[in-house]
Short mmCIF file of C-alpha atoms in Angstrom, two decimals:
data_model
loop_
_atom_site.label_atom_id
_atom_site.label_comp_id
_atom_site.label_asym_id
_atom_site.label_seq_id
_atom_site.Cartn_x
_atom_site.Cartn_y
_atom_site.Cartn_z
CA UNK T 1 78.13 -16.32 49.78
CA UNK T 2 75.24 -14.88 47.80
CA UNK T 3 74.97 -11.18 47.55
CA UNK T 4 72.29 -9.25 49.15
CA UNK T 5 71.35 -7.71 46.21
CA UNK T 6 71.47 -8.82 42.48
CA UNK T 7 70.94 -12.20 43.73
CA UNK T 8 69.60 -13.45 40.83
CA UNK T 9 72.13 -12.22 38.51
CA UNK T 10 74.77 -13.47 40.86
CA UNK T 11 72.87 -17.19 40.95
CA UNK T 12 72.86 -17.33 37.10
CA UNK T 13 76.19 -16.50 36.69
CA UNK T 14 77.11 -19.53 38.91
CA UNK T 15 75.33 -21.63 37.06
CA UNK T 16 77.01 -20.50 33.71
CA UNK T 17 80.81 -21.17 35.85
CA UNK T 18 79.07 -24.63 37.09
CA UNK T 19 78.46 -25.72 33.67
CA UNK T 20 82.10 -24.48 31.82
CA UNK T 21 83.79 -26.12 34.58
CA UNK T 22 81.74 -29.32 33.82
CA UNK T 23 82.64 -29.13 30.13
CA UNK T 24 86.28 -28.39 30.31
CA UNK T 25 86.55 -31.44 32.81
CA UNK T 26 85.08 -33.55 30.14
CA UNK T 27 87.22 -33.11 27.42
CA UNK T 28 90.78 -31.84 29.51
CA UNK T 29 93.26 -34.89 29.43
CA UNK T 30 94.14 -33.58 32.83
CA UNK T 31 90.70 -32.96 34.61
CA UNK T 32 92.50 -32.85 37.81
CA UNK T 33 94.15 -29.83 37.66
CA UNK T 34 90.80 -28.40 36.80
CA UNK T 35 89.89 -29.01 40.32
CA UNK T 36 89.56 -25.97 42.67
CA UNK T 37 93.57 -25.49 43.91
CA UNK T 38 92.76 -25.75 47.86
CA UNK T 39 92.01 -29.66 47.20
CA UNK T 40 91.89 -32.52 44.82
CA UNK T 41 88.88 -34.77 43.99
CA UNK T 42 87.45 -36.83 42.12
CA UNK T 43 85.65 -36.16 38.89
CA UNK T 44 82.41 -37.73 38.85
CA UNK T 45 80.70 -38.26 35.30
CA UNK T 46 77.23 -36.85 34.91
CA UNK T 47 74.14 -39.75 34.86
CA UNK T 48 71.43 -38.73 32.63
CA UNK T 49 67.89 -39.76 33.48
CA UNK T 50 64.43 -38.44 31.55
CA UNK T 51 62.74 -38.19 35.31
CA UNK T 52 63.80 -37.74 38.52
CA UNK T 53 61.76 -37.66 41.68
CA UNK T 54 63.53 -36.29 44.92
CA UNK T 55 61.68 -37.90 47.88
CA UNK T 56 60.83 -41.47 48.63
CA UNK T 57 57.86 -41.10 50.68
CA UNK T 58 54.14 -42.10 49.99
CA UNK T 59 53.36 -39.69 47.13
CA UNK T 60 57.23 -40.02 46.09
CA UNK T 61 57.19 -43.85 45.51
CA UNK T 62 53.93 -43.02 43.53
CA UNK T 63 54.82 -40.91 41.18
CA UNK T 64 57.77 -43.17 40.39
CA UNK T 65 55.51 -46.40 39.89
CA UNK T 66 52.38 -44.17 38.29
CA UNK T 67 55.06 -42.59 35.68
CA UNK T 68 56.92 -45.48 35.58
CA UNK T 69 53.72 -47.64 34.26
CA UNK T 70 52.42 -44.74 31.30
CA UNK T 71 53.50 -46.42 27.67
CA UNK T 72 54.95 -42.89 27.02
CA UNK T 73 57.51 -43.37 29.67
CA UNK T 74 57.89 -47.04 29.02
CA UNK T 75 61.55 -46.42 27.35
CA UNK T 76 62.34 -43.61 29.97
CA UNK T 77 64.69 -44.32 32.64
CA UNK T 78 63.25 -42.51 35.84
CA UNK T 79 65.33 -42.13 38.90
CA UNK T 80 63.48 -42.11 42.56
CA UNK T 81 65.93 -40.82 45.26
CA UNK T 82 65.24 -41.46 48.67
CA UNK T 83 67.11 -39.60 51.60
CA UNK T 84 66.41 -42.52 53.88
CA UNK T 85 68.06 -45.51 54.02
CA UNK T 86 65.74 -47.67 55.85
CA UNK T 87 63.22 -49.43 53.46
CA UNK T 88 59.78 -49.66 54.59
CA UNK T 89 58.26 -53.08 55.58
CA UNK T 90 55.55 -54.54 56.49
CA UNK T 91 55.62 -57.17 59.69
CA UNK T 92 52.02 -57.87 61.08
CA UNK T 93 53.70 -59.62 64.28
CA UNK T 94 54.96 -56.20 65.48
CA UNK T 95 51.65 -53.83 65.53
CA UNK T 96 50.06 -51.54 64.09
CA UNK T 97 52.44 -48.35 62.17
CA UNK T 98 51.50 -45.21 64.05
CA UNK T 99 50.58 -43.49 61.01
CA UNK T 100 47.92 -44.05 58.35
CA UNK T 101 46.20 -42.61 56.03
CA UNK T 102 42.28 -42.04 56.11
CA UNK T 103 42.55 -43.46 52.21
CA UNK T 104 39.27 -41.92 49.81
CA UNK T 105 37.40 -44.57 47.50
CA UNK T 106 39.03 -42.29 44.43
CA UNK T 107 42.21 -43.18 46.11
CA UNK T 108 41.73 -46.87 46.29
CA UNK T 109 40.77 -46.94 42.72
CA UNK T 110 44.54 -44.57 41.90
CA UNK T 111 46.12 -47.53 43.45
CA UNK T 112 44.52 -50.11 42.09
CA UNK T 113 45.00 -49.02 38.80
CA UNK T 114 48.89 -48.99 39.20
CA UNK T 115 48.40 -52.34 40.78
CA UNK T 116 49.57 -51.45 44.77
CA UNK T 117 45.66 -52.27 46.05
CA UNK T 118 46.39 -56.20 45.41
CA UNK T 119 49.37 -56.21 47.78
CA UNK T 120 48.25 -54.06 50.21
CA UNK T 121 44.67 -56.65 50.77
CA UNK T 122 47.70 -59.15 50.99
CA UNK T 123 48.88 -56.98 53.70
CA UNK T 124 46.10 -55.20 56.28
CA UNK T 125 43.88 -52.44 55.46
CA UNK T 126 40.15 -51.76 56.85
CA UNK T 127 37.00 -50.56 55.40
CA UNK T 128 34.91 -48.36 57.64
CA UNK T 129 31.20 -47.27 56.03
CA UNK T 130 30.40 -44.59 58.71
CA UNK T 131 31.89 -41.40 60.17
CA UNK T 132 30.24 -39.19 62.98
CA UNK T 133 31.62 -35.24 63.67
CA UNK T 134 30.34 -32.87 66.39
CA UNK T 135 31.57 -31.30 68.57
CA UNK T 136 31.80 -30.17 72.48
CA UNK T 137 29.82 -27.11 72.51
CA UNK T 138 27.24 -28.33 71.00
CA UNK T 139 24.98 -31.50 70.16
CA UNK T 140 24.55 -30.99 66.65
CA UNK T 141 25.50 -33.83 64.81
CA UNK T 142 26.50 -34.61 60.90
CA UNK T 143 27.67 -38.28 59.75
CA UNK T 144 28.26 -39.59 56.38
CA UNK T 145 27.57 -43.25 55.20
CA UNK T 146 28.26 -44.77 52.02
CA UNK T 147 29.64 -48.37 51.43
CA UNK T 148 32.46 -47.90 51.11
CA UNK T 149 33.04 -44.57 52.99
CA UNK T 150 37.03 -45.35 52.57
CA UNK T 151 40.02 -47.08 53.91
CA UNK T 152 42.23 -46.81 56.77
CA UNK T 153 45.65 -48.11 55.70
CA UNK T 154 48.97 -48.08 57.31
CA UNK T 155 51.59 -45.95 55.66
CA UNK T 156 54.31 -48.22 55.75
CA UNK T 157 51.68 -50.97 54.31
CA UNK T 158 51.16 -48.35 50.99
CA UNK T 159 54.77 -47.67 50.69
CA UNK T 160 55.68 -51.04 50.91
CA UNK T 161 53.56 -51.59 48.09
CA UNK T 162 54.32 -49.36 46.16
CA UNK T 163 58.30 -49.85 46.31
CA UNK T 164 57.70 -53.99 45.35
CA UNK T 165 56.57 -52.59 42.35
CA UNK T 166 58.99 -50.00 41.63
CA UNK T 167 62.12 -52.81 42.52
CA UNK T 168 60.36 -54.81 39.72
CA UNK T 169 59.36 -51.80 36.49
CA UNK T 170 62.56 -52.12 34.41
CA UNK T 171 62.63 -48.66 33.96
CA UNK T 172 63.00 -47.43 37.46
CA UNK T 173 66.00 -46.76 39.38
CA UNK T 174 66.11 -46.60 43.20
CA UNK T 175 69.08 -44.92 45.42
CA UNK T 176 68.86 -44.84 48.88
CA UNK T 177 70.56 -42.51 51.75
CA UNK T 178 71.06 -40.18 49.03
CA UNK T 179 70.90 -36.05 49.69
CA UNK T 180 70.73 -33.60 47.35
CA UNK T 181 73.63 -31.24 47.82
CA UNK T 182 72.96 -28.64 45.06
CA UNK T 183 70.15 -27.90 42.07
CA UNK T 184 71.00 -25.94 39.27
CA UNK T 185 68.12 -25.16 37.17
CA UNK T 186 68.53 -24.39 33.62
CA UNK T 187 68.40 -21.12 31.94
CA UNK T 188 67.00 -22.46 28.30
CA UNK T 189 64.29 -24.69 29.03
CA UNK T 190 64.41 -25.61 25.39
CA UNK T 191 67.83 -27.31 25.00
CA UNK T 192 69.06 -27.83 29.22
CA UNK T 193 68.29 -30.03 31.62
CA UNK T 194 68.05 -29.62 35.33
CA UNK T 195 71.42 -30.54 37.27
CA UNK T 196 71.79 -32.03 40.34
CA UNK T 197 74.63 -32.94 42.69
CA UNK T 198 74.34 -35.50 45.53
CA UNK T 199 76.29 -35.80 48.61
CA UNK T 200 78.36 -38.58 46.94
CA UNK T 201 79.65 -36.02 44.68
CA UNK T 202 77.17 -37.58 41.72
CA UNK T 203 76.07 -35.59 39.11
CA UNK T 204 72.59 -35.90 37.57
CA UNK T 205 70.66 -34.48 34.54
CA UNK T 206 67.23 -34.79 34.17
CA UNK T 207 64.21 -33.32 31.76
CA UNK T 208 62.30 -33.36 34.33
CA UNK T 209 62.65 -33.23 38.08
CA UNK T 210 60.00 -33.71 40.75
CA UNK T 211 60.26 -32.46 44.20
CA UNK T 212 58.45 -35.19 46.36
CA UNK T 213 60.63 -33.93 49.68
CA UNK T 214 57.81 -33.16 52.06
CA UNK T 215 57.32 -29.97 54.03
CA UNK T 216 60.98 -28.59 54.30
CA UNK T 217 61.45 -29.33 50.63
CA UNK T 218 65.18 -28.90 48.86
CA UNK T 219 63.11 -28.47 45.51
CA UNK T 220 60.82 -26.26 46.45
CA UNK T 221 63.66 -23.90 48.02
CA UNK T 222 65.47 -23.79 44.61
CA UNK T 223 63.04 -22.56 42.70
CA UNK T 224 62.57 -19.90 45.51
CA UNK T 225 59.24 -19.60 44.65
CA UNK T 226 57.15 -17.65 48.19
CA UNK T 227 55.44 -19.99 50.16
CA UNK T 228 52.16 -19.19 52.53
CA UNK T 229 52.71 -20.72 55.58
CA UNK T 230 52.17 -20.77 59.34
CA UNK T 231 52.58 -23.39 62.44
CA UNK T 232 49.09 -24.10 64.61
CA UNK T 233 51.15 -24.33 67.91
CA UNK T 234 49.25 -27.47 67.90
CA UNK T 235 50.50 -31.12 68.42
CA UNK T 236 49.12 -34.31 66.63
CA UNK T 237 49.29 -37.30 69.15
CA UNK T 238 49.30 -40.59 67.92
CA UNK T 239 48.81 -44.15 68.90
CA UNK T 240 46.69 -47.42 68.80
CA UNK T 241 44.09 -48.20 71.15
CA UNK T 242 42.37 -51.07 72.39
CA UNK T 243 38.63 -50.92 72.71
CA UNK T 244 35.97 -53.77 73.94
CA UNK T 245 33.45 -52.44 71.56
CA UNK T 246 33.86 -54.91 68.13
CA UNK T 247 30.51 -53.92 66.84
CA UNK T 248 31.84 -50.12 66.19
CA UNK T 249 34.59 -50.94 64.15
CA UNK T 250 33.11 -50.33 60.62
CA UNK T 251 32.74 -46.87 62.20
CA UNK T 252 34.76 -43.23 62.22
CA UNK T 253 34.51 -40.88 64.78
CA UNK T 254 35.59 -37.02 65.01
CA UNK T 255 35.05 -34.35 68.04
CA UNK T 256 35.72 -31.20 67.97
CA UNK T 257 37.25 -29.74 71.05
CA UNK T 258 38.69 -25.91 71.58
CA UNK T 259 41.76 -27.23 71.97
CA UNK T 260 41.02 -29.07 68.66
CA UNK T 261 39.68 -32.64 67.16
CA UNK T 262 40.37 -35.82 68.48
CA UNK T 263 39.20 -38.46 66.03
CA UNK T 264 38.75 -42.56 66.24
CA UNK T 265 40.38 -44.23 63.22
CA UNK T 266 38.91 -48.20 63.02
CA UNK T 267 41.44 -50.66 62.26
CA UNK T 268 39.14 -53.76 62.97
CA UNK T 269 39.94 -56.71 65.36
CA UNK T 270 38.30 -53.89 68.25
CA UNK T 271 41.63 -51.74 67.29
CA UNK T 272 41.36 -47.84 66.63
CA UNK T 273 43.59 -45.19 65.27
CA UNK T 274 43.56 -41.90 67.85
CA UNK T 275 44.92 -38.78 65.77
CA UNK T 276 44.44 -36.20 68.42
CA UNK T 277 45.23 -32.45 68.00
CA UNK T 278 46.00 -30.36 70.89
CA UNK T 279 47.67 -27.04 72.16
CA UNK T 280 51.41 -27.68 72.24
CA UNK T 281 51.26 -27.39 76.07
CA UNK T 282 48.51 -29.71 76.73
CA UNK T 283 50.20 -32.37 73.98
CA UNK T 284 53.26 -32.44 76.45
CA UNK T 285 51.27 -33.16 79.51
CA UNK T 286 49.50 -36.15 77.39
CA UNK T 287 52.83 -37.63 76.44
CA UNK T 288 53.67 -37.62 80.07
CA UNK T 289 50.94 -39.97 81.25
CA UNK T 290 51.12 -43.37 81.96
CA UNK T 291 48.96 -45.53 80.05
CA UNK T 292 46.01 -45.81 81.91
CA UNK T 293 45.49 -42.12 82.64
CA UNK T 294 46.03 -40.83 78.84
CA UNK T 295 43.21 -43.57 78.33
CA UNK T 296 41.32 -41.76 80.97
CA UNK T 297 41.57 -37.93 79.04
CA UNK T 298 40.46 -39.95 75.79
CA UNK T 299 37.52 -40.86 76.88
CA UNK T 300 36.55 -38.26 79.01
CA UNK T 301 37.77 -36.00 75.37
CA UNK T 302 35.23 -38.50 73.13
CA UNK T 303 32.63 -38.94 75.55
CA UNK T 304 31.99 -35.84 78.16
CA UNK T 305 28.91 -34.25 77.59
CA UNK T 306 28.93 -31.09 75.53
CA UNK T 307 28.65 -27.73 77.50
CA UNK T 308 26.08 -26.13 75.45
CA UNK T 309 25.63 -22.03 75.74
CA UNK T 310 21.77 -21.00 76.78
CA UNK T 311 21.70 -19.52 73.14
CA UNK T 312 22.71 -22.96 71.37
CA UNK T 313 20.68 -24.77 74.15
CA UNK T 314 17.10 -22.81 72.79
CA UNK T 315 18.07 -23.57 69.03
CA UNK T 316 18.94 -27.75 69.99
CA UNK T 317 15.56 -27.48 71.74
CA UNK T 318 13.90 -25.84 68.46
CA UNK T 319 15.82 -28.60 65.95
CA UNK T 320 14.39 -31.34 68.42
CA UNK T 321 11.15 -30.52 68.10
CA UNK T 322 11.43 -29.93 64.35
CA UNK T 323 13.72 -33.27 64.35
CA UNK T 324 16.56 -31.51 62.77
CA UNK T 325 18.54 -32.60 65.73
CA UNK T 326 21.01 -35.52 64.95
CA UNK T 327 22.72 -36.38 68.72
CA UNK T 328 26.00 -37.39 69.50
CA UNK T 329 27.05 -41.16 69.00
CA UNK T 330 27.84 -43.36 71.78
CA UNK T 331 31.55 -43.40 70.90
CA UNK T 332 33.40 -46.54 71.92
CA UNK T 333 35.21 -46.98 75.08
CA UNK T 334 38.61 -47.29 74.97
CA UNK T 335 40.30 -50.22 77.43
CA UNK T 336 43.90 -49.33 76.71
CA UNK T 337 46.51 -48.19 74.49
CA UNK T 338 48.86 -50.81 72.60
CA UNK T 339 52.29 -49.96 71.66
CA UNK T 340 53.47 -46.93 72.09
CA UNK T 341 52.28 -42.66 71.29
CA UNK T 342 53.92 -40.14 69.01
CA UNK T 343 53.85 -36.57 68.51
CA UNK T 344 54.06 -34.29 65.31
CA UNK T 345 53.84 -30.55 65.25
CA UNK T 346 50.77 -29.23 62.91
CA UNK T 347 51.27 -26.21 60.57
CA UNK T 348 49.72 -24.86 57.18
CA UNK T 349 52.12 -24.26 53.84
CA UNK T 350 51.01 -23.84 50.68
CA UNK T 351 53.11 -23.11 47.62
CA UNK T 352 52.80 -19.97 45.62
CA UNK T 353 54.07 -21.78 42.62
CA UNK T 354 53.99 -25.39 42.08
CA UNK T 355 56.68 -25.75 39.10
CA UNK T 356 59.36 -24.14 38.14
CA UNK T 357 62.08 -24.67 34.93
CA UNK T 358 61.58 -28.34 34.33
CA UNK T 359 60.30 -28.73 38.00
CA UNK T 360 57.52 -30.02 39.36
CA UNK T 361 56.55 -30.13 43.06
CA UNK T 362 54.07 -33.14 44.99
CA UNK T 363 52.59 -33.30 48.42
CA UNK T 364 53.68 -31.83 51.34
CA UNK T 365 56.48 -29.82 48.88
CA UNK T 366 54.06 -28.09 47.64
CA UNK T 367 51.01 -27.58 49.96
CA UNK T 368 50.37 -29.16 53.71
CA UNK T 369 47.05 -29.20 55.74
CA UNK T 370 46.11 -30.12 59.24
CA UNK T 371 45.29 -33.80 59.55
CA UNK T 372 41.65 -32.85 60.97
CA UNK T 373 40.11 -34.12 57.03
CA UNK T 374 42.58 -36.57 56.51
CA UNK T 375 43.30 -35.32 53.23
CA UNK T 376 47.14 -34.44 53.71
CA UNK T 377 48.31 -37.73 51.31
CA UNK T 378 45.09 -37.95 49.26
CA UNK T 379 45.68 -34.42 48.23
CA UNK T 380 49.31 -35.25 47.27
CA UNK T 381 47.81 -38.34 45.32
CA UNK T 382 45.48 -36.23 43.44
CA UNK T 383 48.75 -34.25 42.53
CA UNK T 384 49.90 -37.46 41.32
CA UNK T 385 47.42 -38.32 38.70
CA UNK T 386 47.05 -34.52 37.59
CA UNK T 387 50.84 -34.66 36.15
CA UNK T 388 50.23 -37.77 34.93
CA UNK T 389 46.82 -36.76 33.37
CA UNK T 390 49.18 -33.26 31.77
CA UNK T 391 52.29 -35.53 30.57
CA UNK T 392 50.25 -38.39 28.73
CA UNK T 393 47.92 -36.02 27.04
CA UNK T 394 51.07 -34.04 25.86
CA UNK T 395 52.79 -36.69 23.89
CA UNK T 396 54.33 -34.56 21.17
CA UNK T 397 55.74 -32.38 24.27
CA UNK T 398 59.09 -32.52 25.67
CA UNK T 399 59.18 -34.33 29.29
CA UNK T 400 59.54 -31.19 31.32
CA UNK T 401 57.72 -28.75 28.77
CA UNK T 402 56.57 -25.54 30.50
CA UNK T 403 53.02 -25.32 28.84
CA UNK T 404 52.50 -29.00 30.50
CA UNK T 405 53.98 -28.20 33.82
CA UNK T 406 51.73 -24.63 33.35
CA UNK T 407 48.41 -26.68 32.77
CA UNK T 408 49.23 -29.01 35.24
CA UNK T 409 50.06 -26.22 37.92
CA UNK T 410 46.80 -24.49 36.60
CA UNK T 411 44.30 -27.98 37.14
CA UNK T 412 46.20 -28.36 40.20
CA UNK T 413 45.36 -25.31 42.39
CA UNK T 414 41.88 -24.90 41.12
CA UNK T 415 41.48 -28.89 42.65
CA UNK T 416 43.41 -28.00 45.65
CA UNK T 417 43.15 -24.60 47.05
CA UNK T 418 39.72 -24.51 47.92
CA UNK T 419 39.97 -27.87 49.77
CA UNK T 420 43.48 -26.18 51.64
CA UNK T 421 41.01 -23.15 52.47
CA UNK T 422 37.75 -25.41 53.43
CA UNK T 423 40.13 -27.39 56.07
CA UNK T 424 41.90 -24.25 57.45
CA UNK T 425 38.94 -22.54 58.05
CA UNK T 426 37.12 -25.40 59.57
CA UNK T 427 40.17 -25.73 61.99
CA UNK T 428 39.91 -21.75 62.77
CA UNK T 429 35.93 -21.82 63.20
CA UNK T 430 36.27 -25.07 65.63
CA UNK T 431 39.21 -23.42 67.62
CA UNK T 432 37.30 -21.22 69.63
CA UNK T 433 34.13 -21.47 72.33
CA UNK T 434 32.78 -17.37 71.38
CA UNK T 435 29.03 -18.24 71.48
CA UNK T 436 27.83 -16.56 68.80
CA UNK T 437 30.40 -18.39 66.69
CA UNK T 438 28.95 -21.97 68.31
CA UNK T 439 25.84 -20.93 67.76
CA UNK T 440 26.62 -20.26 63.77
CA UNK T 441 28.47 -23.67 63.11
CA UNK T 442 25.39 -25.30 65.29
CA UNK T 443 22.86 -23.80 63.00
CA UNK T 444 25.20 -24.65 59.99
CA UNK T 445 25.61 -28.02 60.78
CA UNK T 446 22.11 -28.49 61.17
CA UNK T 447 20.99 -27.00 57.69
CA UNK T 448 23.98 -29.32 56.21
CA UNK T 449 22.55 -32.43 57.75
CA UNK T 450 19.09 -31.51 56.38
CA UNK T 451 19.94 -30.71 52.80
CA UNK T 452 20.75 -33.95 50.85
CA UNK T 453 22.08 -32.22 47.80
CA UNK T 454 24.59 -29.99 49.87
CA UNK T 455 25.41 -32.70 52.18
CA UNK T 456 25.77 -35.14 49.20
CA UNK T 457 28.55 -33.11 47.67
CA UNK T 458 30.59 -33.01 51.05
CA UNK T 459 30.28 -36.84 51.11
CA UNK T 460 31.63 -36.71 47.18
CA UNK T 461 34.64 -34.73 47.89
CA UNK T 462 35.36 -36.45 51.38
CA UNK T 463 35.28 -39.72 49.41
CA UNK T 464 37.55 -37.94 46.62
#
């Protein structure tokens, strides 16, 4: 048990017994009776691989095929380890997957380049050129067009995709239902290797490990680096839904409600994507309606006319006359909901430190955002091609190096924080129905939509 004090002291001095036990067990003739005396076991040899990525999920299987593909790692042996042990796949007959990713041009082009884009078109994926947000307090308006605006893709679809590739790069090895019982980090960065010890009783050495393990990361809590974080007592509902309207499809939609945003996702064939965020409370009630009433609340929540404070009211009526006013869309009406709904709680985290001693942390490991942007997985791609970017520009560095893993950690946060900030505060100034706040983000909105050159660089970072 580790000490209350000292603790660090006390965790490097394990490390030192973890590693002479190791060594006397590889050269005693009798590495049983080197075993601790309350049991016997087996001695498992230690597998050395150059990378090693804990975490098999969208921005895991990513890193592994995006390494796996740079001519500096083409002799490398990488390692991807996947807690799961249920492969992703891709069957069109059964539906649509309940989540996707809202998937930015710059993140088409990621994927293309590491050759995923060609099987996903085999698979499904739609373009949508259009995206409407406002909100209920108000009828100020903003949308964004461009052509293309970005993708809405399945996850399963992506990581499907990306692990035919991985099965087939020579230099990429793939364990499933694997956990990682213990990490022991090295103490000379210069001449040790990062340890670690699956449930099988496996022992691994790596240069360099990558912690790809999502929110409640393993890797992250070794390097016991402090973490901001905080839960939104919010709920993100999920489903498919049906909808009449097939000339809307090419087309996004996001309101913002007090109890938060519920946004239309198009998936073509008259098929949208509902990510809605709610209070915990009113997420439960939702998940306990039949069918045709949660299609009811949808559209009454897309489609119910705003309740507009007399302030906000005088300043639409100004903006009208001025024709600064861009209304509300006619969203589409939704005729039922196919398959069935899901529910995920919504919190903030972001890392304090996003590598450690031969460590490296991706996606939700290292920072997590509410889905309200749809930047969540984009952000973790972004990661992705940062470390990339660091490790192939560092060729006469050792895989692991701290100066790389410092300059990567460095391009990183300056990419990522103030998009983490942006979306948190949006979430915060949308959460409440104070009038003098709607009547700010009214008046905001409408200088936004009016200014090409600031509204421009939204539509640039939206479409990353």
């Amino acid at each position: 048990k580790p000490p209350q004090r000292g603790y660090k002291q006390w965790y490097q001095r394990r490390v030192r017994g973890m590693r002479m036990l190791r060594s006397l067990r590889s050269i005693s003739p009798y590495p049983l009776l080197l075993q601790p005396s309350s049991r016997l076991s087996v001695v498992h040899p230690s597998q050395t691989y150059d990378v090693v990525i804990v975490g098999g999920g969208l921005v895991g299987n990513a890193a592994a095929v995006a390494l796996a593909l740079q001519e500096r790692l083409e002799n490398k042996k990488i390692l991807l380890l996947d807690q799961s042990d249920r492969e992703p796949s891709f069957e069109p007959e059964t539906g649509y997957n309940l989540r996707v990713i809202n998937l930015t041009v710059g993140n088409q082009k990621f994927l293309d380049r590491i050759g995923a884009w060609d099987r996903i078109k085999e698979m499904r994926f739609h373009t949508y050129e259009k995206i409407y947000n406002w909100e209920s307090n108000s009828n100020h308006t903003i949308s964004f067009s461009a052509d293309p605006m970005g993708y809405i893709v399945e996850n399963n679809v992506i990581e499907s995709a990306l692990l035919e590739i991985a099965r087939n790069l020579h230099n990429v090895d793939i364990r499933r239902g694997e956990l990682v019982s213990e990490i022991a980090l090295p103490l000379d960065q210069s001449t040790q290797q990062v340890n670690l010890t699956l449930g099988s009783g496996d022992v691994i050495e790596t240069d360099l490990l990558i912690g790809a393990d999502g929110a409640n990361s393993t890797v992250r809590d070794t390097l016991d680096t402090p973490v901001v974080s905080w839960m939104y007592d919010q709920q993100g509902i999920v489903c498919t839904l049906e909808s009449p309207c097939a000339d809307k499809t090419n087309v996004a939609y996001q309101r913002f409600l007090p109890s938060g945003p519920i946004a239309l996702l198009p998936l073509g064939e008259s098929l949208f994507s509902l990510v809605w965020s709610c209070k915990s409370n009113i997420a439960n009630e939702l998940m306990s309606l039949s069918d045709e009433e949660f299609v009811a609340r949808a559209n009454n929540a897309l489609q119910k006319p705003a309740v507009v404070p007399p302030a906000v009211a005088a300043m639409e009526t100004v903006s009208d006359y001025m024709g600064m006013l861009e209304y509300p869309p006619q969203t589409p009406l939704i005729a039922a909901v196919q398959g069935p709904r899901a529910k995920f709680p919504l919190g903030f985290s972001n890392s304090a430190r996003y590598v450690g001693p031969r460590t490296a942390l991706l996606g939700d490991a290292a920072h997590r955002v509410h889905p309200l942007a749809g930047q969540g997985a984009n952000i973790g791609f972004r990661g992705i091609q940062q470390l990339v970017k660091n490790i192939t520009n560092n060729p006469d560095r050792q895989l692991g190096d701290y100066r790389v893993l410092n300059s990567f950690e460095s391009s990183l946060q300056r990419q990522v924080t103030p998009m983490l900030c942006f979306i948190d505060g949006m979430h915060k100034l949308y959460s409440t129905s104070f009038d003098p706040i709607v009547a700010a983000r009214s008046y905001g909105l409408g200088i936004v939509n009016q200014l090409p050159l600031l509204k421009n660089t939204f539509l640039d970072q939206a479409r990353g």
